[in-house]
Amino acid sequence: MNWWVSMPKVELHAHLNGSIRDSTLMELARELGDRGLVHFPDVERVILKHDRSLTEVFKMFDLIHVLTTDHETVSRITKEVIEDFAAENVVYLELRTTPKKNVSKGMNKKSYMEAVLEGLRVVSNVEVDIFSEPNFDCPASAGIYARNNECESNGTGKKKIYVRLLLSIDRRETTEAAMETVKLALEMRHLGVVGIDLSGNPIIGEWLTFLPALEFAKEQGLLITLHCGEVPNQVEIHAMLDFLPARIGHACCFGEEEWAKLKSLKLPVEICLTSNIRTETISSLDIHHFADLYISGHPIVLCTDDSGVFSTSVSGEYSLASSSFGIQKREMFQLARNAVNFIFAGNKVKQELEQVFDLAAKTLEF
Ligand code: IMP
Ligand code: ZN
């Protein structure tokens, strides 16, 4: 596992509330339990249960959201999630989250996102690049990376992680609520928001409900990624592919026609192996579409989806793909490096990341 941790990696499909440490969830549950707001043993049972169907996963998210309702907690989990990804050498992270309203906590979508940004700001053990513009204070940002991606110039010897944000539209939302999220993303563009995600329970909501907001986002230059084909809804899959998002997530329930269309469009696919197996959207890894997409040279990127909920990590996903599909370390490294082509940040960041990978290639033993 050490080798997979030491390799630089790019994470493009991680949901904030799905990536919380179990220890933090337990602590939050205990606090709410002490205040009589939840029944702790029930919550503990749900948190520690690791095999979950897709339906159970969404019940789990409803529970997690009960535990993470105030601004302070949103900042805390954001900080911890960044630290955890950085600790396993994720050098670029696109973190997605659904901006939420919670009247009783004085929270609206904007204040929720401000709490997320605060979480990014208070990360202290790693240097976080959160802005769309390059930060020239540190030579690492200008492309000069020391070994192990350490930024030596500021004398802190800290690792560096680029973080960009995607705002998620939940499939339970109305057209107006989706539009509000897109407008918020536009307002926060200078703060590292680069795109929009459509997620949530795939059996809820209609594509046409979200389309106006997604079209508006696209017109305004935001990049879009869609959870696509988590359930066999061929009409929706075709409509989503016709929309031409910049990437899609999952692509589990595609038939021959959908594969042909996806491949001809060359749309990058965010692949989440453990998530697909745990939620039973794919019955086993031997029939997972990763193999066919990899062999046919289709653009793919390995991601965690919900590292907390599914007890995984980006390093774990690379290790799993290597052992399950018989791919050597050098090829896996190349797969990780290719992911740089599909990030939503600009060319400058891409070039800097390529340098990080090239430098790492000189020191890693393949
Ligand atoms: P949040 O957006 O930070 O609250 O992260 C949790 C949310 O991400 C969930 O409530 C879902 O809307 C979404 N999500 C997480 N995992 C999945 C998935 O596997 N499929 C679809 N949506 C998901
Ligand atoms: Zn997802």
mmCIF file of C-alpha atoms and ligand atoms in Angstrom:
data_model
loop_
_atom_site.group_PDB
_atom_site.id
_atom_site.type_symbol
_atom_site.label_atom_id
_atom_site.label_comp_id
_atom_site.label_asym_id
_atom_site.label_seq_id
_atom_site.Cartn_x
_atom_site.Cartn_y
_atom_site.Cartn_z
ATOM 1 C CA MET A 1 0.000 0.000 0.000
ATOM 2 C CA ASN A 2 2.910 2.372 0.748
ATOM 3 C CA TRP A 3 3.791 2.555 -2.908
ATOM 4 C CA TRP A 4 0.257 3.596 -3.893
ATOM 5 C CA VAL A 5 0.301 6.241 -1.185
ATOM 6 C CA SER A 6 3.652 7.634 -2.318
ATOM 7 C CA MET A 7 2.483 8.036 -5.929
ATOM 8 C CA PRO A 8 0.995 11.484 -6.710
ATOM 9 C CA LYS A 9 -2.690 11.247 -7.527
ATOM 10 C CA VAL A 10 -5.567 13.358 -8.792
ATOM 11 C CA GLU A 11 -9.041 13.020 -7.221
ATOM 12 C CA LEU A 12 -11.923 14.344 -9.306
ATOM 13 C CA HIS A 13 -14.987 12.697 -7.748
ATOM 14 C CA ALA A 14 -15.193 13.152 -3.976
ATOM 15 C CA HIS A 15 -18.330 14.288 -2.112
ATOM 16 C CA LEU A 16 -17.516 16.308 1.014
ATOM 17 C CA ASN A 17 -20.111 14.712 3.316
ATOM 18 C CA GLY A 18 -19.217 11.265 1.984
ATOM 19 C CA SER A 19 -15.542 11.705 2.803
ATOM 20 C CA ILE A 20 -15.765 12.344 6.559
ATOM 21 C CA ARG A 21 -13.566 10.313 8.921
ATOM 22 C CA ASP A 22 -15.507 7.659 10.890
ATOM 23 C CA SER A 23 -13.894 9.025 14.092
ATOM 24 C CA THR A 24 -15.322 12.503 13.400
ATOM 25 C CA LEU A 25 -18.783 11.137 12.593
ATOM 26 C CA MET A 26 -18.744 9.133 15.820
ATOM 27 C CA GLU A 27 -17.656 12.186 17.810
ATOM 28 C CA LEU A 28 -20.414 14.313 16.275
ATOM 29 C CA ALA A 29 -22.992 11.562 16.879
ATOM 30 C CA ARG A 30 -21.911 11.210 20.501
ATOM 31 C CA GLU A 31 -22.263 14.983 21.045
ATOM 32 C CA LEU A 32 -25.761 15.022 19.549
ATOM 33 C CA GLY A 33 -26.580 11.850 21.501
ATOM 34 C CA ASP A 34 -25.524 13.543 24.764
ATOM 35 C CA ARG A 35 -27.822 16.439 23.919
ATOM 36 C CA GLY A 36 -30.677 13.988 23.284
ATOM 37 C CA LEU A 37 -30.912 14.956 19.610
ATOM 38 C CA VAL A 38 -30.115 11.496 18.209
ATOM 39 C CA HIS A 39 -30.086 7.981 19.668
ATOM 40 C CA PHE A 40 -26.341 7.288 19.652
ATOM 41 C CA PRO A 41 -26.372 3.445 19.475
ATOM 42 C CA ASP A 42 -28.623 3.582 16.379
ATOM 43 C CA VAL A 43 -26.377 6.116 14.701
ATOM 44 C CA GLU A 44 -23.243 4.153 15.630
ATOM 45 C CA ARG A 45 -24.691 1.023 14.037
ATOM 46 C CA VAL A 46 -25.317 2.873 10.762
ATOM 47 C CA ILE A 47 -21.891 4.556 10.738
ATOM 48 C CA LEU A 48 -19.980 1.333 11.363
ATOM 49 C CA LYS A 49 -21.944 -0.751 8.839
ATOM 50 C CA HIS A 50 -19.847 -0.955 5.703
ATOM 51 C CA ASP A 51 -21.942 -2.882 3.192
ATOM 52 C CA ARG A 52 -24.632 -0.603 1.892
ATOM 53 C CA SER A 53 -27.002 -0.823 -1.043
ATOM 54 C CA LEU A 54 -27.562 2.351 -3.084
ATOM 55 C CA THR A 55 -30.837 2.996 -1.209
ATOM 56 C CA GLU A 56 -29.139 2.559 2.161
ATOM 57 C CA VAL A 57 -26.371 4.929 1.123
ATOM 58 C CA PHE A 58 -28.856 7.759 0.679
ATOM 59 C CA LYS A 59 -30.354 7.025 4.121
ATOM 60 C CA MET A 60 -26.797 7.231 5.433
ATOM 61 C CA PHE A 61 -26.352 10.660 3.804
ATOM 62 C CA ASP A 62 -29.540 11.912 5.442
ATOM 63 C CA LEU A 63 -28.081 10.824 8.763
ATOM 64 C CA ILE A 64 -24.677 12.394 8.072
ATOM 65 C CA HIS A 65 -26.402 15.655 7.163
ATOM 66 C CA VAL A 66 -28.125 15.648 10.574
ATOM 67 C CA LEU A 67 -24.650 15.459 12.150
ATOM 68 C CA THR A 68 -23.069 18.199 10.033
ATOM 69 C CA THR A 69 -25.667 20.948 10.125
ATOM 70 C CA ASP A 70 -23.779 23.905 11.577
ATOM 71 C CA HIS A 71 -21.173 26.133 9.935
ATOM 72 C CA GLU A 72 -18.435 25.150 12.356
ATOM 73 C CA THR A 73 -18.852 21.472 11.588
ATOM 74 C CA VAL A 74 -18.892 22.109 7.838
ATOM 75 C CA SER A 75 -15.561 23.951 8.187
ATOM 76 C CA ARG A 76 -14.137 21.176 10.350
ATOM 77 C CA ILE A 77 -15.032 18.334 7.992
ATOM 78 C CA THR A 78 -13.711 20.301 5.008
ATOM 79 C CA LYS A 79 -10.373 20.852 6.753
ATOM 80 C CA GLU A 80 -10.079 17.189 7.697
ATOM 81 C CA VAL A 81 -11.041 15.923 4.248
ATOM 82 C CA ILE A 82 -8.352 18.098 2.613
ATOM 83 C CA GLU A 83 -5.778 16.920 5.147
ATOM 84 C CA ASP A 84 -6.677 13.277 4.570
ATOM 85 C CA PHE A 85 -6.406 13.498 0.787
ATOM 86 C CA ALA A 86 -3.141 15.448 1.040
ATOM 87 C CA ALA A 87 -1.747 12.857 3.468
ATOM 88 C CA GLU A 88 -2.074 10.182 0.789
ATOM 89 C CA ASN A 89 -0.382 12.397 -1.837
ATOM 90 C CA VAL A 90 -3.422 13.610 -3.689
ATOM 91 C CA VAL A 91 -1.876 16.640 -5.393
ATOM 92 C CA TYR A 92 -5.054 17.964 -7.007
ATOM 93 C CA LEU A 93 -8.532 17.547 -5.533
ATOM 94 C CA GLU A 94 -11.877 18.564 -6.974
ATOM 95 C CA LEU A 95 -14.148 18.462 -3.959
ATOM 96 C CA ARG A 96 -17.877 18.568 -4.585
ATOM 97 C CA THR A 97 -20.601 19.450 -2.149
ATOM 98 C CA THR A 98 -24.286 20.368 -2.159
ATOM 99 C CA PRO A 99 -24.828 23.899 -0.786
ATOM 100 C CA LYS A 100 -27.486 23.604 1.906
ATOM 101 C CA LYS A 101 -30.087 25.729 3.669
ATOM 102 C CA ASN A 102 -30.813 25.188 7.323
ATOM 103 C CA VAL A 103 -33.010 27.914 8.757
ATOM 104 C CA SER A 104 -32.639 26.755 12.372
ATOM 105 C CA LYS A 105 -28.849 27.179 12.119
ATOM 106 C CA GLY A 106 -29.048 30.446 10.187
ATOM 107 C CA MET A 107 -27.527 28.675 7.211
ATOM 108 C CA ASN A 108 -28.165 29.462 3.572
ATOM 109 C CA LYS A 109 -26.396 28.126 0.494
ATOM 110 C CA LYS A 110 -23.917 30.998 0.492
ATOM 111 C CA SER A 111 -23.061 30.764 4.182
ATOM 112 C CA TYR A 112 -22.664 26.980 3.779
ATOM 113 C CA MET A 113 -20.097 27.577 1.033
ATOM 114 C CA GLU A 114 -18.374 30.251 3.094
ATOM 115 C CA ALA A 115 -17.994 27.627 5.839
ATOM 116 C CA VAL A 116 -16.439 25.275 3.280
ATOM 117 C CA LEU A 117 -13.996 28.019 2.239
ATOM 118 C CA GLU A 118 -13.162 28.684 5.875
ATOM 119 C CA GLY A 119 -12.337 24.979 6.215
ATOM 120 C CA LEU A 120 -9.918 25.316 3.304
ATOM 121 C CA ARG A 121 -8.303 28.369 4.872
ATOM 122 C CA VAL A 122 -7.660 26.762 8.248
ATOM 123 C CA VAL A 123 -5.804 23.739 6.903
ATOM 124 C CA SER A 124 -2.395 24.179 8.452
ATOM 125 C CA ASN A 125 -0.289 21.097 7.822
ATOM 126 C CA VAL A 126 -0.400 21.363 4.046
ATOM 127 C CA GLU A 127 -0.290 24.275 1.638
ATOM 128 C CA VAL A 128 -3.651 24.608 -0.095
ATOM 129 C CA ASP A 129 -3.892 26.323 -3.477
ATOM 130 C CA ILE A 130 -7.543 27.304 -3.756
ATOM 131 C CA PHE A 131 -7.585 30.076 -6.279
ATOM 132 C CA SER A 132 -8.064 29.876 -9.988
ATOM 133 C CA GLU A 133 -5.151 32.227 -10.468
ATOM 134 C CA PRO A 134 -1.632 30.914 -9.835
ATOM 135 C CA ASN A 135 -0.077 31.834 -6.548
ATOM 136 C CA PHE A 136 3.428 33.053 -7.188
ATOM 137 C CA ASP A 137 4.344 33.401 -3.513
ATOM 138 C CA CYS A 138 5.614 29.889 -3.591
ATOM 139 C CA PRO A 139 7.857 28.595 -6.390
ATOM 140 C CA ALA A 140 5.993 25.301 -6.194
ATOM 141 C CA SER A 141 3.036 27.141 -7.698
ATOM 142 C CA ALA A 142 5.217 28.350 -10.503
ATOM 143 C CA GLY A 143 6.083 24.779 -11.289
ATOM 144 C CA ILE A 144 9.272 24.264 -9.310
ATOM 145 C CA TYR A 145 8.529 21.309 -7.097
ATOM 146 C CA ALA A 146 10.948 19.867 -4.630
ATOM 147 C CA ARG A 147 11.147 16.131 -4.148
ATOM 148 C CA ASN A 148 7.974 14.717 -2.568
ATOM 149 C CA ASN A 149 6.134 17.846 -3.679
ATOM 150 C CA GLU A 150 7.436 19.842 -0.739
ATOM 151 C CA CYS A 151 7.327 23.594 -0.931
ATOM 152 C CA GLU A 152 10.691 24.549 0.489
ATOM 153 C CA SER A 153 10.536 28.213 -0.359
ATOM 154 C CA ASN A 154 8.327 29.187 2.561
ATOM 155 C CA GLY A 155 10.574 27.263 4.907
ATOM 156 C CA THR A 156 7.673 25.151 6.104
ATOM 157 C CA GLY A 157 8.529 22.058 4.090
ATOM 158 C CA LYS A 158 4.797 21.543 3.658
ATOM 159 C CA LYS A 159 3.186 19.467 0.987
ATOM 160 C CA LYS A 160 0.985 21.264 -1.466
ATOM 161 C CA ILE A 161 -2.477 20.344 -2.699
ATOM 162 C CA TYR A 162 -4.535 22.176 -5.290
ATOM 163 C CA VAL A 163 -8.210 22.215 -4.327
ATOM 164 C CA ARG A 164 -11.016 23.275 -6.631
ATOM 165 C CA LEU A 165 -14.705 23.139 -5.780
ATOM 166 C CA LEU A 166 -17.738 21.816 -7.627
ATOM 167 C CA LEU A 167 -21.191 22.748 -6.388
ATOM 168 C CA SER A 168 -23.606 19.837 -6.497
ATOM 169 C CA ILE A 169 -27.243 20.028 -7.451
ATOM 170 C CA ASP A 170 -29.193 17.381 -5.534
ATOM 171 C CA ARG A 171 -31.760 15.496 -7.628
ATOM 172 C CA ARG A 172 -34.367 16.327 -4.958
ATOM 173 C CA GLU A 173 -34.071 20.027 -5.831
ATOM 174 C CA THR A 174 -36.385 22.152 -7.962
ATOM 175 C CA THR A 175 -35.341 24.083 -11.069
ATOM 176 C CA GLU A 176 -35.214 27.278 -8.989
ATOM 177 C CA ALA A 177 -33.043 25.683 -6.292
ATOM 178 C CA ALA A 178 -30.698 24.304 -8.962
ATOM 179 C CA MET A 179 -30.484 27.755 -10.551
ATOM 180 C CA GLU A 180 -29.657 29.282 -7.157
ATOM 181 C CA THR A 181 -26.717 26.864 -6.840
ATOM 182 C CA VAL A 182 -25.452 27.758 -10.314
ATOM 183 C CA LYS A 183 -25.663 31.484 -9.545
ATOM 184 C CA LEU A 184 -23.766 30.905 -6.321
ATOM 185 C CA ALA A 185 -21.077 28.996 -8.230
ATOM 186 C CA LEU A 186 -20.721 31.949 -10.611
ATOM 187 C CA GLU A 187 -20.439 34.344 -7.676
ATOM 188 C CA MET A 188 -17.714 32.175 -6.121
ATOM 189 C CA ARG A 189 -15.683 31.569 -9.241
ATOM 190 C CA HIS A 190 -12.801 33.697 -8.038
ATOM 191 C CA LEU A 191 -12.708 31.569 -4.886
ATOM 192 C CA GLY A 192 -11.901 28.307 -6.619
ATOM 193 C CA VAL A 193 -15.359 27.136 -7.741
ATOM 194 C CA VAL A 194 -14.865 25.639 -11.198
ATOM 195 C CA GLY A 195 -17.964 23.646 -11.965
ATOM 196 C CA ILE A 196 -21.279 21.987 -11.235
ATOM 197 C CA ASP A 197 -22.165 18.385 -10.431
ATOM 198 C CA LEU A 198 -25.556 16.696 -10.613
ATOM 199 C CA SER A 199 -25.899 14.006 -7.955
ATOM 200 C CA GLY A 200 -28.259 12.528 -5.385
ATOM 201 C CA ASN A 201 -30.531 9.510 -5.427
ATOM 202 C CA PRO A 202 -30.723 8.516 -9.115
ATOM 203 C CA ILE A 203 -34.292 7.233 -8.855
ATOM 204 C CA ILE A 204 -35.500 10.669 -7.742
ATOM 205 C CA GLY A 205 -36.033 13.703 -9.977
ATOM 206 C CA GLU A 206 -36.278 14.291 -13.705
ATOM 207 C CA TRP A 207 -33.466 15.364 -16.015
ATOM 208 C CA LEU A 208 -35.638 18.149 -17.452
ATOM 209 C CA THR A 209 -35.953 19.729 -13.996
ATOM 210 C CA PHE A 210 -32.194 20.394 -13.874
ATOM 211 C CA LEU A 211 -31.579 21.090 -17.533
ATOM 212 C CA PRO A 212 -32.275 24.879 -17.482
ATOM 213 C CA ALA A 213 -29.796 25.425 -14.636
ATOM 214 C CA LEU A 214 -27.200 23.157 -16.226
ATOM 215 C CA GLU A 215 -27.560 24.879 -19.591
ATOM 216 C CA PHE A 216 -27.182 28.267 -17.931
ATOM 217 C CA ALA A 217 -24.074 27.050 -16.079
ATOM 218 C CA LYS A 218 -22.571 25.799 -19.323
ATOM 219 C CA GLU A 219 -23.341 29.056 -21.157
ATOM 220 C CA GLN A 220 -21.557 30.923 -18.373
ATOM 221 C CA GLY A 221 -18.453 28.779 -18.790
ATOM 222 C CA LEU A 222 -18.773 26.547 -15.743
ATOM 223 C CA LEU A 223 -17.738 22.941 -16.406
ATOM 224 C CA ILE A 224 -20.285 20.230 -15.725
ATOM 225 C CA THR A 225 -20.015 16.669 -14.503
ATOM 226 C CA LEU A 226 -23.086 14.458 -14.200
ATOM 227 C CA HIS A 227 -23.769 11.297 -12.206
ATOM 228 C CA CYS A 228 -24.881 9.251 -15.164
ATOM 229 C CA GLY A 229 -26.201 5.714 -15.492
ATOM 230 C CA GLU A 230 -26.226 4.689 -11.829
ATOM 231 C CA VAL A 231 -29.570 3.028 -12.594
ATOM 232 C CA PRO A 232 -30.812 1.677 -15.937
ATOM 233 C CA ASN A 233 -32.611 4.748 -17.258
ATOM 234 C CA GLN A 234 -31.657 4.698 -20.938
ATOM 235 C CA VAL A 235 -33.691 7.795 -21.864
ATOM 236 C CA GLU A 236 -31.934 9.850 -19.229
ATOM 237 C CA ILE A 237 -28.492 8.456 -20.121
ATOM 238 C CA HIS A 238 -28.983 9.516 -23.760
ATOM 239 C CA ALA A 239 -30.245 12.963 -22.743
ATOM 240 C CA MET A 240 -27.241 13.417 -20.457
ATOM 241 C CA LEU A 241 -24.761 12.387 -23.159
ATOM 242 C CA ASP A 242 -26.494 14.702 -25.657
ATOM 243 C CA PHE A 243 -25.964 17.556 -23.193
ATOM 244 C CA LEU A 244 -22.197 17.035 -23.629
ATOM 245 C CA PRO A 245 -20.982 17.449 -20.057
ATOM 246 C CA ALA A 246 -17.225 17.836 -19.547
ATOM 247 C CA ARG A 247 -17.138 14.528 -17.619
ATOM 248 C CA ILE A 248 -19.556 11.931 -16.279
ATOM 249 C CA GLY A 249 -19.449 9.829 -13.120
ATOM 250 C CA HIS A 250 -20.064 6.055 -12.880
ATOM 251 C CA ALA A 251 -21.623 4.931 -16.226
ATOM 252 C CA CYS A 252 -22.654 1.641 -14.589
ATOM 253 C CA CYS A 253 -25.902 0.809 -16.358
ATOM 254 C CA PHE A 254 -24.929 1.470 -19.966
ATOM 255 C CA GLY A 255 -26.058 -0.776 -22.820
ATOM 256 C CA GLU A 256 -24.320 -1.242 -26.164
ATOM 257 C CA GLU A 257 -25.818 1.897 -27.708
ATOM 258 C CA GLU A 258 -24.852 4.054 -24.742
ATOM 259 C CA TRP A 259 -21.262 2.717 -24.776
ATOM 260 C CA ALA A 260 -20.970 3.456 -28.475
ATOM 261 C CA LYS A 261 -22.226 6.996 -27.959
ATOM 262 C CA LEU A 262 -19.984 7.637 -24.943
ATOM 263 C CA LYS A 263 -16.933 6.325 -26.775
ATOM 264 C CA SER A 264 -17.591 8.349 -29.904
ATOM 265 C CA LEU A 265 -17.966 11.477 -27.753
ATOM 266 C CA LYS A 266 -14.789 10.584 -25.809
ATOM 267 C CA LEU A 267 -16.330 11.885 -22.581
ATOM 268 C CA PRO A 268 -14.048 11.205 -19.609
ATOM 269 C CA VAL A 269 -15.556 8.853 -17.015
ATOM 270 C CA GLU A 270 -14.916 9.126 -13.276
ATOM 271 C CA ILE A 271 -14.664 5.495 -12.135
ATOM 272 C CA CYS A 272 -15.388 4.628 -8.498
ATOM 273 C CA LEU A 273 -14.742 0.885 -8.146
ATOM 274 C CA THR A 274 -15.373 0.366 -4.430
ATOM 275 C CA SER A 275 -18.453 2.600 -4.481
ATOM 276 C CA ASN A 276 -19.948 0.631 -7.388
ATOM 277 C CA ILE A 277 -19.350 -2.707 -5.656
ATOM 278 C CA ARG A 278 -20.553 -1.560 -2.222
ATOM 279 C CA THR A 279 -23.737 -0.038 -3.620
ATOM 280 C CA GLU A 280 -24.227 -3.131 -5.803
ATOM 281 C CA THR A 281 -24.565 -1.071 -8.978
ATOM 282 C CA ILE A 282 -21.950 -3.488 -10.396
ATOM 283 C CA SER A 283 -22.071 -7.048 -9.063
ATOM 284 C CA SER A 284 -18.355 -7.830 -9.221
ATOM 285 C CA LEU A 285 -15.084 -6.326 -10.407
ATOM 286 C CA ASP A 286 -14.557 -8.988 -13.116
ATOM 287 C CA ILE A 287 -17.452 -7.492 -15.058
ATOM 288 C CA HIS A 288 -16.665 -3.852 -14.255
ATOM 289 C CA HIS A 289 -16.546 -1.530 -17.295
ATOM 290 C CA PHE A 290 -13.170 -0.179 -16.107
ATOM 291 C CA ALA A 291 -11.480 -3.039 -17.988
ATOM 292 C CA ASP A 292 -13.130 -2.340 -21.344
ATOM 293 C CA LEU A 293 -12.675 1.436 -21.075
ATOM 294 C CA TYR A 294 -9.030 1.035 -20.055
ATOM 295 C CA ILE A 295 -8.227 -1.397 -22.868
ATOM 296 C CA SER A 296 -9.974 0.756 -25.458
ATOM 297 C CA GLY A 297 -8.009 3.823 -24.350
ATOM 298 C CA HIS A 298 -11.146 5.720 -23.326
ATOM 299 C CA PRO A 299 -10.440 8.666 -20.964
ATOM 300 C CA ILE A 300 -10.987 7.486 -17.380
ATOM 301 C CA VAL A 301 -9.983 8.623 -13.924
ATOM 302 C CA LEU A 302 -10.045 6.534 -10.739
ATOM 303 C CA CYS A 303 -11.868 8.219 -7.842
ATOM 304 C CA THR A 304 -13.280 7.391 -4.409
ATOM 305 C CA ASP A 305 -16.804 8.916 -4.565
ATOM 306 C CA ASP A 306 -17.259 8.712 -0.773
ATOM 307 C CA SER A 307 -14.046 7.623 0.929
ATOM 308 C CA GLY A 308 -15.668 7.802 4.384
ATOM 309 C CA VAL A 309 -18.919 6.009 3.595
ATOM 310 C CA PHE A 310 -17.160 3.274 1.586
ATOM 311 C CA SER A 311 -14.004 3.089 3.747
ATOM 312 C CA THR A 312 -11.635 3.631 0.870
ATOM 313 C CA SER A 313 -8.921 6.027 -0.321
ATOM 314 C CA VAL A 314 -7.546 7.107 -3.683
ATOM 315 C CA SER A 315 -4.441 4.980 -3.045
ATOM 316 C CA GLY A 316 -6.731 2.055 -2.223
ATOM 317 C CA GLU A 317 -8.608 2.483 -5.519
ATOM 318 C CA TYR A 318 -5.337 2.443 -7.510
ATOM 319 C CA SER A 319 -4.107 -0.595 -5.638
ATOM 320 C CA LEU A 320 -7.451 -2.351 -6.194
ATOM 321 C CA ALA A 321 -7.489 -1.589 -9.929
ATOM 322 C CA SER A 322 -3.900 -2.792 -10.296
ATOM 323 C CA SER A 323 -4.526 -6.107 -8.529
ATOM 324 C CA SER A 324 -7.993 -6.720 -10.004
ATOM 325 C CA PHE A 325 -7.140 -5.955 -13.612
ATOM 326 C CA GLY A 326 -3.465 -6.987 -13.644
ATOM 327 C CA ILE A 327 -2.087 -3.538 -14.468
ATOM 328 C CA GLN A 328 1.538 -2.797 -13.565
ATOM 329 C CA LYS A 329 2.641 0.144 -11.425
ATOM 330 C CA ARG A 330 4.111 2.094 -14.342
ATOM 331 C CA GLU A 331 0.819 1.921 -16.254
ATOM 332 C CA MET A 332 -1.133 2.863 -13.140
ATOM 333 C CA PHE A 333 1.168 5.849 -12.695
ATOM 334 C CA GLN A 334 0.447 6.818 -16.306
ATOM 335 C CA LEU A 335 -3.301 6.491 -15.619
ATOM 336 C CA ALA A 336 -2.949 8.866 -12.659
ATOM 337 C CA ARG A 337 -0.926 11.314 -14.754
ATOM 338 C CA ASN A 338 -3.503 11.238 -17.567
ATOM 339 C CA ALA A 339 -6.144 12.412 -15.106
ATOM 340 C CA VAL A 340 -4.483 15.836 -15.239
ATOM 341 C CA ASN A 341 -5.981 16.228 -18.727
ATOM 342 C CA PHE A 342 -9.508 16.033 -17.308
ATOM 343 C CA ILE A 343 -9.276 18.483 -14.401
ATOM 344 C CA PHE A 344 -11.495 21.574 -14.494
ATOM 345 C CA ALA A 345 -8.668 23.976 -13.526
ATOM 346 C CA GLY A 346 -6.786 25.858 -16.244
ATOM 347 C CA ASN A 347 -3.671 25.112 -18.282
ATOM 348 C CA LYS A 348 -1.265 26.657 -15.804
ATOM 349 C CA VAL A 349 -2.334 24.237 -13.075
ATOM 350 C CA LYS A 350 -2.225 21.365 -15.580
ATOM 351 C CA GLN A 351 1.360 22.193 -16.504
ATOM 352 C CA GLU A 352 2.356 22.440 -12.859
ATOM 353 C CA LEU A 353 0.769 19.074 -12.098
ATOM 354 C CA GLU A 354 2.519 17.457 -15.052
ATOM 355 C CA GLN A 355 5.787 18.639 -13.553
ATOM 356 C CA VAL A 356 4.844 17.110 -10.203
ATOM 357 C CA PHE A 357 4.236 13.768 -11.926
ATOM 358 C CA ASP A 358 7.405 13.980 -14.016
ATOM 359 C CA LEU A 359 9.464 14.697 -10.952
ATOM 360 C CA ALA A 360 7.844 11.847 -9.034
ATOM 361 C CA ALA A 361 8.547 9.467 -11.942
ATOM 362 C CA LYS A 362 12.258 10.035 -11.360
ATOM 363 C CA THR A 363 12.152 8.937 -7.728
ATOM 364 C CA LEU A 364 9.451 6.241 -7.643
ATOM 365 C CA GLU A 365 10.551 2.633 -8.082
ATOM 366 C CA PHE A 366 8.396 0.908 -10.661
HETATM 367 P P1 IMP B 1 -22.522 16.578 0.166
HETATM 368 O O1 IMP B 1 -22.954 17.102 -1.189
HETATM 369 O O2 IMP B 1 -21.222 17.152 0.630
HETATM 370 O O3 IMP B 1 -23.608 16.698 1.188
HETATM 371 O O4 IMP B 1 -22.202 15.020 -0.042
HETATM 372 C C1 IMP B 1 -23.184 14.007 0.073
HETATM 373 C C2 IMP B 1 -24.156 14.058 -1.084
HETATM 374 O O5 IMP B 1 -23.484 13.674 -2.298
HETATM 375 C C3 IMP B 1 -25.290 13.037 -0.973
HETATM 376 O O6 IMP B 1 -26.355 13.549 -0.212
HETATM 377 C C4 IMP B 1 -25.685 12.830 -2.429
HETATM 378 O O7 IMP B 1 -26.527 13.856 -2.889
HETATM 379 C C5 IMP B 1 -24.361 12.953 -3.156
HETATM 380 N N1 IMP B 1 -23.759 11.612 -3.396
HETATM 381 C C6 IMP B 1 -22.793 11.001 -2.707
HETATM 382 N N2 IMP B 1 -22.537 9.781 -3.222
HETATM 383 C C7 IMP B 1 -23.364 9.629 -4.255
HETATM 384 C C8 IMP B 1 -23.561 8.559 -5.201
HETATM 385 O O8 IMP B 1 -22.938 7.483 -5.176
HETATM 386 N N3 IMP B 1 -24.523 8.790 -6.144
HETATM 387 C C9 IMP B 1 -25.241 9.950 -6.212
HETATM 388 N N4 IMP B 1 -25.080 10.948 -5.342
HETATM 389 C C10 IMP B 1 -24.142 10.787 -4.369
HETATM 390 ZN ZN ZN B 2 -20.738 10.490 -6.602
#
